Amino acid sequence: MRMINRHPGRVSATLLGLLPFLLIMLIYSLASQERLADNPNDKLLPGLEQMTAAVDRMAFQEDRRSGDYLMWQDTTASLERLGLGIGIAALLALVVGILNGVLPLIRSNLAPLVSALSMVPPLAILPILFIVFGLGELSKVMLIVIGTAPIMMRDVAQRVRELPGEQLIKIQTLGANSWQVITRMALPQVLPRLIDAVRLSLGPAWLFLIAAEAIASTEGLGYRIFLVRRYLAMDVILPYVIWITILAIVIDQCLRFTNRRLFPWYNAGGH
């Protein structure tokens, strides 16, 4: 049997998916043990015991200066910024994307601008955002919006243009005006694609968030990572990176579950 025709079962697929993670953990464990055996105070590859102690200190013990649980404080701050930025970006993408896809006049007017904005490296304009909006929350949220919204706008607009032309002809034949075409034909079919676009934008959104927090912030996951790096505190940095990854996976799976529950017809089509 050809390799392209061999499909693993559910259990086999799960085991194959876990294998790379187990290999990475094994390699790290062996390297850490070797370095710690030579130097028990080595900070580059901390052992599990060191990282567990750091998590306990950051997440379950009050900070001596502020009295806060730093890890949860950082998590709350970062998720608020991420949620606000992605939410605004998704709303803009929905409105502009549908208008670009449905109305030729709007597409001629806005599509070139959206295409140009999607090519601008968001991190390159971070200093401009700090100058214009200051060092507060707005500049961090705007970086996420500017970094993710144009791509999602183009994706939504493309989805609208991919809708069968027969649908547009039929709904107009039945007397629908432009508003009804948008709300009754385009919008219901675009919403699941928008959720997929948000899922794909989560990675870049986290990147922009951490970059902004690292430069100008007093709390947040990115801020904490760059704060402790000066002490080479890998026992804090690595758990924070793992925690960010877990948060991203959970958010992605929640969006995936929502998409499947709300739009089963979309996922039944192989999306």
Short mmCIF file of C-alpha atoms in Angstrom, two decimals:
data_model
loop_
_atom_site.label_atom_id
_atom_site.label_comp_id
_atom_site.label_asym_id
_atom_site.label_seq_id
_atom_site.Cartn_x
_atom_site.Cartn_y
_atom_site.Cartn_z
CA MET A 1 0.00 0.00 0.00
CA ARG A 2 1.27 3.46 -0.90
CA MET A 3 2.15 5.78 1.98
CA ILE A 4 -0.35 8.40 0.78
CA ASN A 5 -3.16 5.86 1.29
CA ARG A 6 -2.19 4.84 4.83
CA HIS A 7 -4.20 6.58 7.51
CA PRO A 8 -3.54 6.08 11.25
CA GLY A 9 -6.38 5.23 13.59
CA ARG A 10 -7.44 7.54 16.39
CA VAL A 11 -5.14 5.97 18.98
CA SER A 12 -2.21 5.77 16.57
CA ALA A 13 -2.72 9.39 15.51
CA THR A 14 -2.72 10.49 19.15
CA LEU A 15 0.48 8.57 19.89
CA LEU A 16 2.17 9.91 16.77
CA GLY A 17 1.17 13.43 17.75
CA LEU A 18 2.58 13.02 21.25
CA LEU A 19 5.85 11.50 20.07
CA PRO A 20 7.62 14.78 19.09
CA PHE A 21 6.71 16.35 22.44
CA LEU A 22 8.01 13.32 24.35
CA LEU A 23 11.25 13.42 22.37
CA ILE A 24 11.73 17.12 23.11
CA MET A 25 11.09 16.52 26.82
CA LEU A 26 13.51 13.60 26.87
CA ILE A 27 16.27 15.53 25.11
CA TYR A 28 15.77 18.53 27.43
CA SER A 29 15.76 16.31 30.52
CA LEU A 30 19.00 14.60 29.54
CA ALA A 31 20.71 17.89 28.67
CA SER A 32 19.51 19.50 31.91
CA GLN A 33 20.72 16.61 34.05
CA GLU A 34 24.12 16.71 32.39
CA ARG A 35 24.56 20.46 32.93
CA LEU A 36 23.31 20.32 36.52
CA ALA A 37 25.64 17.44 37.28
CA ASP A 38 28.59 19.60 36.22
CA ASN A 39 27.22 22.76 37.86
CA PRO A 40 24.29 22.53 40.34
CA ASN A 41 23.81 26.32 40.06
CA ASP A 42 23.46 26.28 36.27
CA LYS A 43 20.61 28.55 35.11
CA LEU A 44 20.51 27.78 31.41
CA LEU A 45 18.64 24.45 31.57
CA PRO A 46 16.81 24.30 34.92
CA GLY A 47 15.45 20.99 36.11
CA LEU A 48 11.83 20.15 36.80
CA GLU A 49 12.27 20.77 40.51
CA GLN A 50 13.60 24.29 39.90
CA MET A 51 10.80 25.17 37.50
CA THR A 52 8.16 23.76 39.86
CA ALA A 53 9.53 25.89 42.68
CA ALA A 54 9.48 28.97 40.42
CA VAL A 55 5.85 28.36 39.41
CA ASP A 56 4.89 27.91 43.05
CA ARG A 57 6.61 31.18 43.92
CA MET A 58 5.09 33.14 41.03
CA ALA A 59 1.57 31.67 41.02
CA PHE A 60 0.78 30.60 44.58
CA GLN A 61 2.75 32.93 46.82
CA GLU A 62 2.07 36.62 47.32
CA ASP A 63 4.74 38.97 46.03
CA ARG A 64 6.55 40.64 48.91
CA ARG A 65 6.39 44.09 47.33
CA SER A 66 2.90 44.23 45.83
CA GLY A 67 1.08 41.45 47.66
CA ASP A 68 -0.18 40.09 44.32
CA TYR A 69 0.08 36.65 42.79
CA LEU A 70 2.29 37.71 39.90
CA MET A 71 1.59 34.94 37.42
CA TRP A 72 -2.18 35.37 37.64
CA GLN A 73 -1.85 39.15 37.55
CA ASP A 74 0.28 38.91 34.41
CA THR A 75 -2.11 36.42 32.83
CA THR A 76 -5.15 38.61 33.46
CA ALA A 77 -3.45 41.71 32.05
CA SER A 78 -2.26 39.93 28.91
CA LEU A 79 -5.59 38.20 28.22
CA GLU A 80 -7.46 41.49 28.59
CA ARG A 81 -5.20 43.16 26.03
CA LEU A 82 -5.33 40.17 23.70
CA GLY A 83 -9.11 39.82 23.92
CA LEU A 84 -9.73 43.51 23.32
CA GLY A 85 -7.32 43.68 20.40
CA ILE A 86 -8.58 40.52 18.68
CA GLY A 87 -12.20 41.52 19.33
CA ILE A 88 -11.79 44.93 17.70
CA ALA A 89 -9.82 43.42 14.81
CA ALA A 90 -12.49 40.76 14.20
CA LEU A 91 -15.29 43.34 14.21
CA LEU A 92 -13.42 45.56 11.74
CA ALA A 93 -12.62 42.55 9.58
CA LEU A 94 -16.27 41.51 9.50
CA VAL A 95 -17.56 44.94 8.50
CA VAL A 96 -14.83 45.93 6.04
CA GLY A 97 -14.45 42.41 4.64
CA ILE A 98 -18.14 42.03 3.83
CA LEU A 99 -18.36 45.51 2.31
CA ASN A 100 -15.27 44.85 0.19
CA GLY A 101 -16.67 41.53 -0.92
CA VAL A 102 -20.26 42.56 -1.67
CA LEU A 103 -20.10 46.16 -2.91
CA PRO A 104 -17.85 46.81 -5.95
CA LEU A 105 -17.68 50.56 -5.27
CA ILE A 106 -16.47 50.00 -1.71
CA ARG A 107 -14.02 47.34 -2.93
CA SER A 108 -12.51 49.76 -5.45
CA ASN A 109 -12.14 52.34 -2.71
CA LEU A 110 -10.92 50.30 0.27
CA ALA A 111 -9.34 47.12 -1.09
CA PRO A 112 -6.05 48.81 -2.15
CA LEU A 113 -5.72 50.44 1.28
CA VAL A 114 -6.39 47.15 3.09
CA SER A 115 -3.87 45.35 0.89
CA ALA A 116 -1.24 48.01 1.59
CA LEU A 117 -1.87 47.93 5.36
CA SER A 118 -1.56 44.15 5.41
CA MET A 119 1.99 44.50 4.05
CA VAL A 120 3.18 46.92 6.74
CA PRO A 121 5.32 45.15 9.39
CA PRO A 122 3.40 45.94 12.61
CA LEU A 123 6.49 45.88 14.83
CA ALA A 124 8.08 48.54 12.61
CA ILE A 125 5.37 51.02 13.58
CA LEU A 126 5.43 50.17 17.29
CA PRO A 127 7.49 53.31 18.12
CA ILE A 128 4.95 55.40 16.21
CA LEU A 129 2.12 53.89 18.24
CA PHE A 130 3.92 54.69 21.49
CA ILE A 131 4.43 58.29 20.33
CA VAL A 132 0.84 58.76 19.15
CA PHE A 133 -1.06 56.78 21.80
CA GLY A 134 1.40 56.89 24.68
CA LEU A 135 2.79 54.00 26.70
CA GLY A 136 -0.56 52.91 28.14
CA GLU A 137 -2.95 50.14 27.17
CA LEU A 138 -4.18 51.76 23.96
CA SER A 139 -0.89 51.43 22.10
CA LYS A 140 -0.63 47.71 22.93
CA VAL A 141 -4.19 47.03 21.81
CA MET A 142 -3.72 49.07 18.63
CA LEU A 143 -0.63 47.04 17.73
CA ILE A 144 -2.69 43.85 17.87
CA VAL A 145 -5.48 45.47 15.84
CA ILE A 146 -3.16 46.84 13.16
CA GLY A 147 -1.22 43.58 13.02
CA THR A 148 -4.21 41.25 12.61
CA ALA A 149 -7.19 43.19 11.22
CA PRO A 150 -5.98 43.77 7.62
CA ILE A 151 -5.21 40.08 7.07
CA MET A 152 -8.60 39.07 8.44
CA MET A 153 -10.29 41.73 6.27
CA ARG A 154 -8.73 40.25 3.15
CA ASP A 155 -9.67 36.73 4.21
CA VAL A 156 -13.32 37.65 4.84
CA ALA A 157 -13.56 39.59 1.59
CA GLN A 158 -12.12 36.63 -0.31
CA ARG A 159 -14.68 34.33 1.29
CA VAL A 160 -17.51 36.64 0.21
CA ARG A 161 -16.23 36.72 -3.37
CA GLU A 162 -16.07 32.91 -3.37
CA LEU A 163 -19.81 32.61 -2.66
CA PRO A 164 -21.67 31.06 -5.63
CA GLY A 165 -22.86 33.68 -8.09
CA GLU A 166 -26.15 31.81 -8.38
CA GLN A 167 -26.98 32.73 -4.80
CA LEU A 168 -26.52 36.41 -5.53
CA ILE A 169 -28.69 36.19 -8.64
CA LYS A 170 -31.46 34.27 -6.87
CA ILE A 171 -31.65 36.55 -3.84
CA GLN A 172 -31.80 39.64 -6.05
CA THR A 173 -34.45 37.98 -8.21
CA LEU A 174 -36.52 37.55 -5.06
CA GLY A 175 -36.32 41.31 -4.52
CA ALA A 176 -33.54 41.60 -1.95
CA ASN A 177 -31.79 44.95 -1.64
CA SER A 178 -28.09 45.42 -0.84
CA TRP A 179 -28.64 45.36 2.92
CA GLN A 180 -30.60 42.10 2.70
CA VAL A 181 -27.92 40.57 0.49
CA ILE A 182 -25.36 41.39 3.18
CA THR A 183 -27.37 40.29 6.21
CA ARG A 184 -29.19 37.26 4.79
CA MET A 185 -26.74 35.81 2.29
CA ALA A 186 -23.19 36.99 2.99
CA LEU A 187 -23.11 37.37 6.78
CA PRO A 188 -24.30 33.88 7.81
CA GLN A 189 -21.80 32.22 5.45
CA VAL A 190 -18.89 34.46 6.43
CA LEU A 191 -19.12 34.15 10.22
CA PRO A 192 -17.55 30.66 10.44
CA ARG A 193 -14.75 31.79 8.12
CA LEU A 194 -14.18 34.78 10.40
CA ILE A 195 -13.73 32.47 13.38
CA ASP A 196 -11.15 30.50 11.40
CA ALA A 197 -9.40 33.77 10.54
CA VAL A 198 -9.30 34.70 14.23
CA ARG A 199 -7.78 31.30 15.05
CA LEU A 200 -5.05 31.83 12.46
CA SER A 201 -4.37 35.32 13.83
CA LEU A 202 -3.82 34.19 17.42
CA GLY A 203 -0.13 33.43 16.87
CA PRO A 204 0.73 36.86 15.42
CA ALA A 205 -1.49 38.52 18.05
CA TRP A 206 0.50 36.90 20.87
CA LEU A 207 3.73 37.98 19.18
CA PHE A 208 2.63 41.62 18.97
CA LEU A 209 1.31 41.57 22.53
CA ILE A 210 4.52 40.18 24.03
CA ALA A 211 6.65 42.61 22.01
CA ALA A 212 4.62 45.60 23.23
CA GLU A 213 4.61 44.39 26.85
CA ALA A 214 8.35 43.81 26.76
CA ILE A 215 9.02 47.41 25.73
CA ALA A 216 6.50 49.38 27.78
CA SER A 217 4.50 47.73 30.53
CA THR A 218 4.42 47.11 34.26
CA GLU A 219 2.53 43.82 34.13
CA GLY A 220 1.83 41.06 31.64
CA LEU A 221 3.33 37.77 30.54
CA GLY A 222 5.67 39.39 28.02
CA TYR A 223 6.74 42.02 30.54
CA ARG A 224 7.62 39.38 33.14
CA ILE A 225 9.65 37.30 30.69
CA PHE A 226 11.77 40.26 29.64
CA LEU A 227 12.07 41.50 33.22
CA VAL A 228 13.58 38.28 34.58
CA ARG A 229 15.82 37.64 31.57
CA ARG A 230 18.38 40.05 33.02
CA TYR A 231 18.82 37.57 35.88
CA LEU A 232 18.98 34.60 33.46
CA ALA A 233 15.94 33.20 35.29
CA MET A 234 15.17 30.39 32.88
CA ASP A 235 13.25 28.63 35.66
CA VAL A 236 10.67 31.43 35.30
CA ILE A 237 10.96 32.08 31.57
CA LEU A 238 10.37 28.48 30.44
CA PRO A 239 7.20 27.96 32.54
CA TYR A 240 5.87 31.31 31.30
CA VAL A 241 6.50 30.28 27.68
CA ILE A 242 4.76 26.95 28.31
CA TRP A 243 1.87 28.76 30.00
CA ILE A 244 1.46 31.13 27.04
CA THR A 245 1.41 28.12 24.71
CA ILE A 246 -1.24 26.40 26.82
CA LEU A 247 -3.39 29.55 26.86
CA ALA A 248 -3.09 29.87 23.08
CA ILE A 249 -4.09 26.22 22.57
CA VAL A 250 -7.08 26.54 24.91
CA ILE A 251 -8.31 29.69 23.15
CA ASP A 252 -7.85 28.05 19.75
CA GLN A 253 -9.76 24.93 20.78
CA CYS A 254 -12.56 27.01 22.32
CA LEU A 255 -12.96 28.87 19.02
CA ARG A 256 -12.87 25.59 17.12
CA PHE A 257 -15.56 24.11 19.38
CA THR A 258 -17.69 27.24 19.01
CA ASN A 259 -17.38 27.07 15.24
CA ARG A 260 -18.43 23.43 15.16
CA ARG A 261 -21.39 24.00 17.47
CA LEU A 262 -22.74 27.12 15.80
CA PHE A 263 -22.01 26.22 12.17
CA PRO A 264 -22.12 22.42 11.74
CA TRP A 265 -22.88 22.82 8.03
CA TYR A 266 -19.58 24.63 7.52
CA ASN A 267 -17.50 21.97 9.20
CA ALA A 268 -19.43 19.18 7.47
CA GLY A 269 -18.08 20.58 4.21
CA GLY A 270 -14.54 19.62 5.19
CA HIS A 271 -13.37 22.99 6.52
#
